[in-house]
CSV table of C-alpha atoms in Angstrom, one decimal:
chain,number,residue,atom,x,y,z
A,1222,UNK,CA,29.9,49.0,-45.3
A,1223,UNK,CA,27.8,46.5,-46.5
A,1224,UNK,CA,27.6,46.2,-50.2
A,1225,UNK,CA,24.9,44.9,-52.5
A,1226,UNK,CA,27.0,44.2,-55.7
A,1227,UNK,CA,25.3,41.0,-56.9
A,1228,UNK,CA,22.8,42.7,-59.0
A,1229,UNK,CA,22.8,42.2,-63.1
A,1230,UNK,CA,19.3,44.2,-63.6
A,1231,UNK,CA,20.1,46.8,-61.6
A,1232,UNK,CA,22.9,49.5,-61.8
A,1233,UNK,CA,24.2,52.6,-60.3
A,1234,UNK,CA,25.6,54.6,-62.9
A,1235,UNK,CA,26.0,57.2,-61.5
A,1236,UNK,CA,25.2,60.0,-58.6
A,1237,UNK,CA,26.1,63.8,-58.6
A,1238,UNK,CA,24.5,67.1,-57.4
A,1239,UNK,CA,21.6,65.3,-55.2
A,1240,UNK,CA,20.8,63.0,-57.9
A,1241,UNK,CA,21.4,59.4,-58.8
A,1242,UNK,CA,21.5,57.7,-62.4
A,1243,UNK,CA,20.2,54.0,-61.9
A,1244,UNK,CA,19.8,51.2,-64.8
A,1245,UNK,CA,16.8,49.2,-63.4
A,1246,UNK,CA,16.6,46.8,-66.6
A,1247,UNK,CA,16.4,48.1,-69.5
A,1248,UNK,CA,15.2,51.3,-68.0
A,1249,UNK,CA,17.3,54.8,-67.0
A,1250,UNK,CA,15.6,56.7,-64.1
A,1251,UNK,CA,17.1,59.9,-62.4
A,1252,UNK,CA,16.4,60.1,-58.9
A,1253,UNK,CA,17.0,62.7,-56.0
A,1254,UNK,CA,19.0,61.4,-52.9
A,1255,UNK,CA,20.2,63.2,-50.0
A,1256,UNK,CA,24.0,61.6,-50.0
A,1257,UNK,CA,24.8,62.5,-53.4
A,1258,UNK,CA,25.7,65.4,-52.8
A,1259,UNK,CA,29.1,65.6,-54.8
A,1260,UNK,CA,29.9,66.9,-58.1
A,1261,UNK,CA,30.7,64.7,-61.6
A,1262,UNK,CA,31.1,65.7,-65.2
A,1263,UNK,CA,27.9,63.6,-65.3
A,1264,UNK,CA,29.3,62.0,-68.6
A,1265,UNK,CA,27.1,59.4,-68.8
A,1266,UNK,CA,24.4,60.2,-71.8
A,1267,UNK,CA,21.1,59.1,-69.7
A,1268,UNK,CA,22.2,62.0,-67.5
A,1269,UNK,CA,20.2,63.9,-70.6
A,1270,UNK,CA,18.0,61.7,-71.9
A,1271,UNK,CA,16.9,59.4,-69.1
A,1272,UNK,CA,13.5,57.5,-69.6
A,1273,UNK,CA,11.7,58.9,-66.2
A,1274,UNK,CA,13.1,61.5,-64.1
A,1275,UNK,CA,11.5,62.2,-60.3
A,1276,UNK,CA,11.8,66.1,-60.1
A,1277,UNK,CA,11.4,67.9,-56.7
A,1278,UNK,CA,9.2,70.5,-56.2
A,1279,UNK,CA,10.0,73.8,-54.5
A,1280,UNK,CA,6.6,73.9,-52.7
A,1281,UNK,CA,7.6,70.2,-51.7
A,1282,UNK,CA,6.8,66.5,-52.8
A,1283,UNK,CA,7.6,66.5,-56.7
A,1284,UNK,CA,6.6,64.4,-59.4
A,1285,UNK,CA,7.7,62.0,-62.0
A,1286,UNK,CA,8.8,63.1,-65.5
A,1287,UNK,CA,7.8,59.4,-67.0
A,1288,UNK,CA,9.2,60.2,-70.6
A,1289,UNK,CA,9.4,56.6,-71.8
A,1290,UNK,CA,8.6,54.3,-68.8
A,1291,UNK,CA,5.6,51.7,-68.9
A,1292,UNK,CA,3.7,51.4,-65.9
A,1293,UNK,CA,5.2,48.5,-63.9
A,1294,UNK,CA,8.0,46.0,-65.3
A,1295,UNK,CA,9.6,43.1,-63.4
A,1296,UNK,CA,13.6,42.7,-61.7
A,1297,UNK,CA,15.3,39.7,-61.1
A,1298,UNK,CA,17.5,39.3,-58.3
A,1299,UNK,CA,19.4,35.9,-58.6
A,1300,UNK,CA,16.6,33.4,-58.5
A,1301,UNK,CA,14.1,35.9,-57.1
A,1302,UNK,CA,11.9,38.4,-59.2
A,1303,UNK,CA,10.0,41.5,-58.1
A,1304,UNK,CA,7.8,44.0,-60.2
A,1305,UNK,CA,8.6,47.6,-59.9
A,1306,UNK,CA,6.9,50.8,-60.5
A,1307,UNK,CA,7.0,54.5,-60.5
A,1308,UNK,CA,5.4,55.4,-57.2
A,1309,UNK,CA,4.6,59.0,-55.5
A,1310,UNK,CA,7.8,60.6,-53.2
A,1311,UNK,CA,10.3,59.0,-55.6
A,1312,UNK,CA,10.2,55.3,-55.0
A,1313,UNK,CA,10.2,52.2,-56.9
A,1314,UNK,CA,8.7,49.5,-54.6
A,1315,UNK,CA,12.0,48.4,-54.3
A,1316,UNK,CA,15.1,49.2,-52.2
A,1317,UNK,CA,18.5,47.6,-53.8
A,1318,UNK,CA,20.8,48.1,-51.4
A,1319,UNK,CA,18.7,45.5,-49.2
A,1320,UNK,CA,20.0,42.7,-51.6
A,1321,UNK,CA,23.0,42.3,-49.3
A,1322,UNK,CA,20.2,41.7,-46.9
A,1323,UNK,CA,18.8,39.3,-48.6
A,1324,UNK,CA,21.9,37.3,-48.9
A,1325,UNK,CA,22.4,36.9,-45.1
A,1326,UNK,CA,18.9,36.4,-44.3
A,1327,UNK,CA,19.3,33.5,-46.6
A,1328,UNK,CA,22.0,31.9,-45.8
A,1329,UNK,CA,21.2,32.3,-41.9
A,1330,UNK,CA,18.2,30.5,-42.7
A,1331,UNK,CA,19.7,27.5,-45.1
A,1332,UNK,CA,22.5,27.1,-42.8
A,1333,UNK,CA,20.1,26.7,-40.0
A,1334,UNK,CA,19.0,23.2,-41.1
A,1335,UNK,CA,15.9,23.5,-39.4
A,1336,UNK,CA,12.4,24.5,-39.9
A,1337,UNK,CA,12.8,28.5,-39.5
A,1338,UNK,CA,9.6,30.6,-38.5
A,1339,UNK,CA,10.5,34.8,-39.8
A,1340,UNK,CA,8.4,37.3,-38.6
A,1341,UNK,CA,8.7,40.3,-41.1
A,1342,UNK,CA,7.6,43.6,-39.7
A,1343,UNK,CA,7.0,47.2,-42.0
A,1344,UNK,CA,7.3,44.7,-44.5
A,1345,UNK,CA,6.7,47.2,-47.5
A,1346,UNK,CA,6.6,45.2,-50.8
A,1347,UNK,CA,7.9,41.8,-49.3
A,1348,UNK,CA,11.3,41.6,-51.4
A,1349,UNK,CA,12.6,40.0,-47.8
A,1350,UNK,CA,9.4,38.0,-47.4
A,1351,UNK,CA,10.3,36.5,-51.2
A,1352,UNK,CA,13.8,35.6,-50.1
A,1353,UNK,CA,13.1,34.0,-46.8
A,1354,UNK,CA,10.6,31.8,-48.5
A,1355,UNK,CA,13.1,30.9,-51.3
A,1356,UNK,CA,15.7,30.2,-48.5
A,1357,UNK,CA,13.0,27.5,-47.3
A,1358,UNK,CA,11.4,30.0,-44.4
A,1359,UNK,CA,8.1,30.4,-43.1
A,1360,UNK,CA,6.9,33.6,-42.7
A,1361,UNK,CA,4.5,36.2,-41.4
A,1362,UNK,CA,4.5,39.2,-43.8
A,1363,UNK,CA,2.9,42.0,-41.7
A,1364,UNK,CA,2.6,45.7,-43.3
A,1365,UNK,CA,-0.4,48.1,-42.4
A,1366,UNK,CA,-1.0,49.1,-45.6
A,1367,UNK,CA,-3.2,47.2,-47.3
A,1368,UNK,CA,-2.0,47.9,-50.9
A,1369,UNK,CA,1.7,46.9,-50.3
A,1370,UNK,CA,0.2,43.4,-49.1
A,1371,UNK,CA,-1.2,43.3,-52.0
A,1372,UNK,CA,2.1,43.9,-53.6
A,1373,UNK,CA,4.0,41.4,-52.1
A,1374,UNK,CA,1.8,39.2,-53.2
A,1375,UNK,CA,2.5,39.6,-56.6
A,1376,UNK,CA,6.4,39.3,-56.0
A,1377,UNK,CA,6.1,36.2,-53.9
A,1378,UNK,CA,4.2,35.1,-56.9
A,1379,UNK,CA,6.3,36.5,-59.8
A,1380,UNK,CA,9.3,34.5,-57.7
A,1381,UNK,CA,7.3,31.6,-57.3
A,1382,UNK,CA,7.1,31.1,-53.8
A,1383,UNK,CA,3.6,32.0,-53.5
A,1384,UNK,CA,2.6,28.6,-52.1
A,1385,UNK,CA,5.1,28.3,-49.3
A,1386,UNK,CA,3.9,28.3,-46.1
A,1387,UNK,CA,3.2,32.3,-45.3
A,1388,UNK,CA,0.5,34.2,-43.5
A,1389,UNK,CA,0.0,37.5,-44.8
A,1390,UNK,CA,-1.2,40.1,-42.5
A,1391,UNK,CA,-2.6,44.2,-42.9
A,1392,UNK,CA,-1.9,45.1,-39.3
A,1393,UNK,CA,-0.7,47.9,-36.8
A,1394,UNK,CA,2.8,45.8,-36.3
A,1395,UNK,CA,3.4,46.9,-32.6
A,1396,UNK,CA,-0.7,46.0,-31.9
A,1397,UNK,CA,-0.1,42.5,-34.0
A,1398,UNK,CA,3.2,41.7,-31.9
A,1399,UNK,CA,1.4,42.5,-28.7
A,1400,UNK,CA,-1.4,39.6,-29.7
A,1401,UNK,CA,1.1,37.0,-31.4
A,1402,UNK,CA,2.7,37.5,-27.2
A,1403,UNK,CA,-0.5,36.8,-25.5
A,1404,UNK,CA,-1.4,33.9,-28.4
A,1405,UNK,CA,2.0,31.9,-27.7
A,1406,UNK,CA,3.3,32.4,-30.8
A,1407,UNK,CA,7.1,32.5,-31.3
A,1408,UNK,CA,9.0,33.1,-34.2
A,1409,UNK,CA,12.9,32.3,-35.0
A,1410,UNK,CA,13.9,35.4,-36.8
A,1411,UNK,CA,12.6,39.2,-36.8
A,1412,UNK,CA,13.4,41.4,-40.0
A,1413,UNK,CA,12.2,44.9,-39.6
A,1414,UNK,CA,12.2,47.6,-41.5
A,1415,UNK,CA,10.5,50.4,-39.1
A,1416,UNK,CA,9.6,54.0,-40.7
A,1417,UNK,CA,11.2,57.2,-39.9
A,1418,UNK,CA,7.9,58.7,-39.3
A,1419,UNK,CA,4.3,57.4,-39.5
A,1420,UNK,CA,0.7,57.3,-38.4
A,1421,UNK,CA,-1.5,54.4,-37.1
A,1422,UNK,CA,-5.1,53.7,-38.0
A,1423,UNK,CA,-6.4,55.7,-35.3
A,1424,UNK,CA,-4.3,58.8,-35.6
A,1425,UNK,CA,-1.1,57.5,-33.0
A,1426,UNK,CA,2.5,59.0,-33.9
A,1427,UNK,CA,5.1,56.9,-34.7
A,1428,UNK,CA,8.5,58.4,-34.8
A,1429,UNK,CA,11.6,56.1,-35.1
A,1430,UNK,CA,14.0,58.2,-32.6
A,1431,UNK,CA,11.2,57.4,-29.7
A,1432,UNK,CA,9.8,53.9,-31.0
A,1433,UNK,CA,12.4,51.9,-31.8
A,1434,UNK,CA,14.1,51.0,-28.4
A,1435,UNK,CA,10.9,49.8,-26.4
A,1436,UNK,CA,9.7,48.3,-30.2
A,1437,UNK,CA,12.7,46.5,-30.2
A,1438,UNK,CA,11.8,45.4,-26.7
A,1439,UNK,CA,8.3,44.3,-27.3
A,1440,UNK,CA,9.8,42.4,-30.4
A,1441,UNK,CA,12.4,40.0,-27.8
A,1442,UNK,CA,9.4,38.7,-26.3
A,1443,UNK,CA,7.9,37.3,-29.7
A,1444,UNK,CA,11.5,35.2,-30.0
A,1445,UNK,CA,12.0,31.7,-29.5
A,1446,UNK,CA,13.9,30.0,-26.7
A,1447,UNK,CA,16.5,29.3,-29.5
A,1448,UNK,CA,16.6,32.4,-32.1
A,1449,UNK,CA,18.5,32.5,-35.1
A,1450,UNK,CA,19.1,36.4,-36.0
A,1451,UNK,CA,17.2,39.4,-36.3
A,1452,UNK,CA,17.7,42.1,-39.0
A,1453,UNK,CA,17.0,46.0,-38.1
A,1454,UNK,CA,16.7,48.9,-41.0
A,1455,UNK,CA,16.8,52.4,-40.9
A,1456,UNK,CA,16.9,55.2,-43.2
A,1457,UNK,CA,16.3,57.6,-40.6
A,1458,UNK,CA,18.9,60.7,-40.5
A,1459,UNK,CA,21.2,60.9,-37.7
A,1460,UNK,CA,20.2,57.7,-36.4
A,1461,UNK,CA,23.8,56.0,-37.0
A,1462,UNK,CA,24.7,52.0,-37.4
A,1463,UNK,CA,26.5,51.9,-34.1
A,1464,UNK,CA,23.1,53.1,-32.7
A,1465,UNK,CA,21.6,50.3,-34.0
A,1466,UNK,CA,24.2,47.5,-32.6
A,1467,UNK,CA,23.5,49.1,-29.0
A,1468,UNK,CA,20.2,48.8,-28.8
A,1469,UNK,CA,20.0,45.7,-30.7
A,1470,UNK,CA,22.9,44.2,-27.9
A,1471,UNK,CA,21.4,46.0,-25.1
A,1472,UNK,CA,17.8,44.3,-25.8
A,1473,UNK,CA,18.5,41.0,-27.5
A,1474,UNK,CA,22.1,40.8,-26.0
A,1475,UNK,CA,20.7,40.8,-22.8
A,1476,UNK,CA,17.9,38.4,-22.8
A,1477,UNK,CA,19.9,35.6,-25.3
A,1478,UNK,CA,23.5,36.5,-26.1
A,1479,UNK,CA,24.7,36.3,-29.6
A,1480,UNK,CA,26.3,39.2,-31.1
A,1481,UNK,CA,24.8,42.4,-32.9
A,1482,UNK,CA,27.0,44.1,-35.7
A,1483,UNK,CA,25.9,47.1,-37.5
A,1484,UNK,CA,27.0,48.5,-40.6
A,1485,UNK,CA,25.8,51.2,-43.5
A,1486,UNK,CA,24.4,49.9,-46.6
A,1487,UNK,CA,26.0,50.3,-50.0
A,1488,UNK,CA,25.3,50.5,-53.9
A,1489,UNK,CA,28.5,50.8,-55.6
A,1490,UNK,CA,28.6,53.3,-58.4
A,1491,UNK,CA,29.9,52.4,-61.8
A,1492,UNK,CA,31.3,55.8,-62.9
A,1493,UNK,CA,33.3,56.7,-59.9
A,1494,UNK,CA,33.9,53.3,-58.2
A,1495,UNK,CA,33.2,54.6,-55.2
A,1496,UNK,CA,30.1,53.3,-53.2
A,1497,UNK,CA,26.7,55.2,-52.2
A,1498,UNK,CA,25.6,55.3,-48.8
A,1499,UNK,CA,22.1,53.9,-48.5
A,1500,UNK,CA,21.0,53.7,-44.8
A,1501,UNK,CA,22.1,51.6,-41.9
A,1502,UNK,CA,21.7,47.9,-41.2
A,1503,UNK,CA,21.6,45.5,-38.0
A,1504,UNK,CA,22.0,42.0,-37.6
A,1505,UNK,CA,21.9,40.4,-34.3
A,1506,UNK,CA,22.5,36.6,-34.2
A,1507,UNK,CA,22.2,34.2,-31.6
C-alpha cells in the first residue's frame, strides 16, 4: 500500500461503522465510506460533536449537516495549497490519499532534468495539475466540467503557480486526446484519474470496466518517443491494483518498455494505527 502520511492539515482520526472522522484544518467532518466497515469505541469526542457531518439518505444521495463549517477554507500540502468545500455526494474537492501521488509525480518530474510536458486527464480540481507545475511541469489540465476548471484555477492560484506554463481545457477527454493525435502533439507524462461511471456532452456512457483498456490505448499514442511515467486512478469497486499494472504493462509495456507497479492507496488512521484503504493506484515508467 501506498501511504499518504506527509499531511500536517489533514488527519484521519478515525473510521468505524461506515464512517470516517477527518481533521481537515481546523475543521472535524464525519463522512461515509464504504471500507470502514469495522467497529471502534469511537472515543474520539468529534465523533459527537463534529463541525459538518454528510448523512446518507435511505431514499439515496444524502446531505450535509454543516453545523459549524464556513463555506470554503484553504489546505496546505507542503508548499502547495488548495481550497476545499462541502460539495453534494459527500466530497470535499479534494482526495488526500492522492498526496503520495503527488510526491512521485514530483520527483519523476525534478529528477527528469528536462523540460516535462503532463497531460492531466478527469482532472477534477487540479490538486495534480498544482504539483506538476510546482515540480517545474507543463501541463494540459483537461476536465469536462466546466466548474471544476474553474476550480483548479483557484488552487493553481492559491499555490502560486498560476503563471506557469499551463493550458486549461473543458473538454470530452477521449474526444480532446483524439485531436491532440491528429495535431502532433505529444506529451511526456499522462496522469489520469478516469470516473467509475459518467456521461458525455451528448448523452454517450462511460463506464470504467469497458473504457479504460482501449482509453488507455488511445492515450499511448499521445506519448512521446521518450516518456517519463504515466499515473492511472481508480476508485471503481472490484476493479483491483493488479488490474491496473496489466493493462497499464500490456498497453504501455508493449509499445515502450518500462515497468508498471500498482498498489492501493492509503490514509493512515491515528486512533487505531492501522491504515484506510482509499482506491487503487498505477504508475508506469519508462
Amino acid at each position: 500500500m501506498w501511504l499518504a502520511d506527509g499531511w500536517k492539515d489533514y488527519e484521519l482520526l478515525d473510521c468505524s461503522g461506515g464512517e470516517k472522522l477527518e481533521r481537515w484544518g481546523k475543521y472535524t467532518l464525519v463522512r461515509p465510506d464504504p471500507q470502514a466497515i469495522w467497529q471502534t469505541e469511537r472515543a474520539h469526542p468529534a465523533w459527537r460533536k463534529p463541525d459538518a457531518r454528510y448523512k446518507r439518505s435511505e431514499t439515496g444521495g444524502g446531505a450535509w449537516d454543516r453545523n459549524r463549517l464556513p463555506a470554503s477554507w484553504e489546505m496546505r500540502y507542503k508548499e502547495l495549497t488548495f481550497r476545499v468545500k462541502p460539495m453534494n455526494f459527500k466530497h470535499t474537492g479534494l482526495f488526500p490519499e492522492q498526496a503520495v501521488n503527488w510526491d512521485w509525480a514530483a520527483e519523476k518530474i525534478r529528477a527528469a532534468k528536462r523540460p516535462v510536458r503532463v497531460l492531466n486527464l478527469f482532472a477534477y480540481t487540479g490538486a495534480a495539475t498544482v504539483a506538476a507545475l510546482a515540480a517545474g511541469a507543463s501541463v494540459c489540465h483537461v476536465d469536462a466540467a466546466k466548474g471544476m476548471v474553474a476550480w483548479a484555477k483557484e488552487n493553481a492560484a492559491a499555490s502560486g503557480v498560476a503563471d506557469r506554463e499551463v493550458r486549461w481545457i473543458v473538454d470530452d477527454c477521449a474526444k480532446f486526446v483524439e485531436r491532440e493525435i491528429r495535431r502532433g502533439k505529444r506529451y511526456d507524462a499522462i496522469i489520469m484519474d478516469p470516473p467509475s461511471y459518467g456521461r458525455g456532452p451528448d448523452g454517450e456512457v462511460w463506464k470504467l470496466e469497458q473504457k479504460l483498456y482501449p482509453f488507455v490505448e488511445l492515450t499511448s499514442r499521445v506519448l512521446s518517443d521518450q516518456p517519463l511515467f504515466v499515473l492511472i486512478n481508480s476508485y471503481t469497486t472490484g476493479l483491483s491494483a493488479s488490474t491496473l499494472s496489466y493493462i497499464a504493462g500490456s498497453v504501455y509495456g508493449k509499445r515502450f518498455g518500462g515497468h508498471a507497479e500498482a498498489q492501493e492507496l492509503g490514509l493512515p488512521v491515528t486512533a487505531s494505527g492501522m491504515a484506510l484503504p482509499c482506491g487503487a493506484s498505477c504508475r508506469w515508467e519508462y
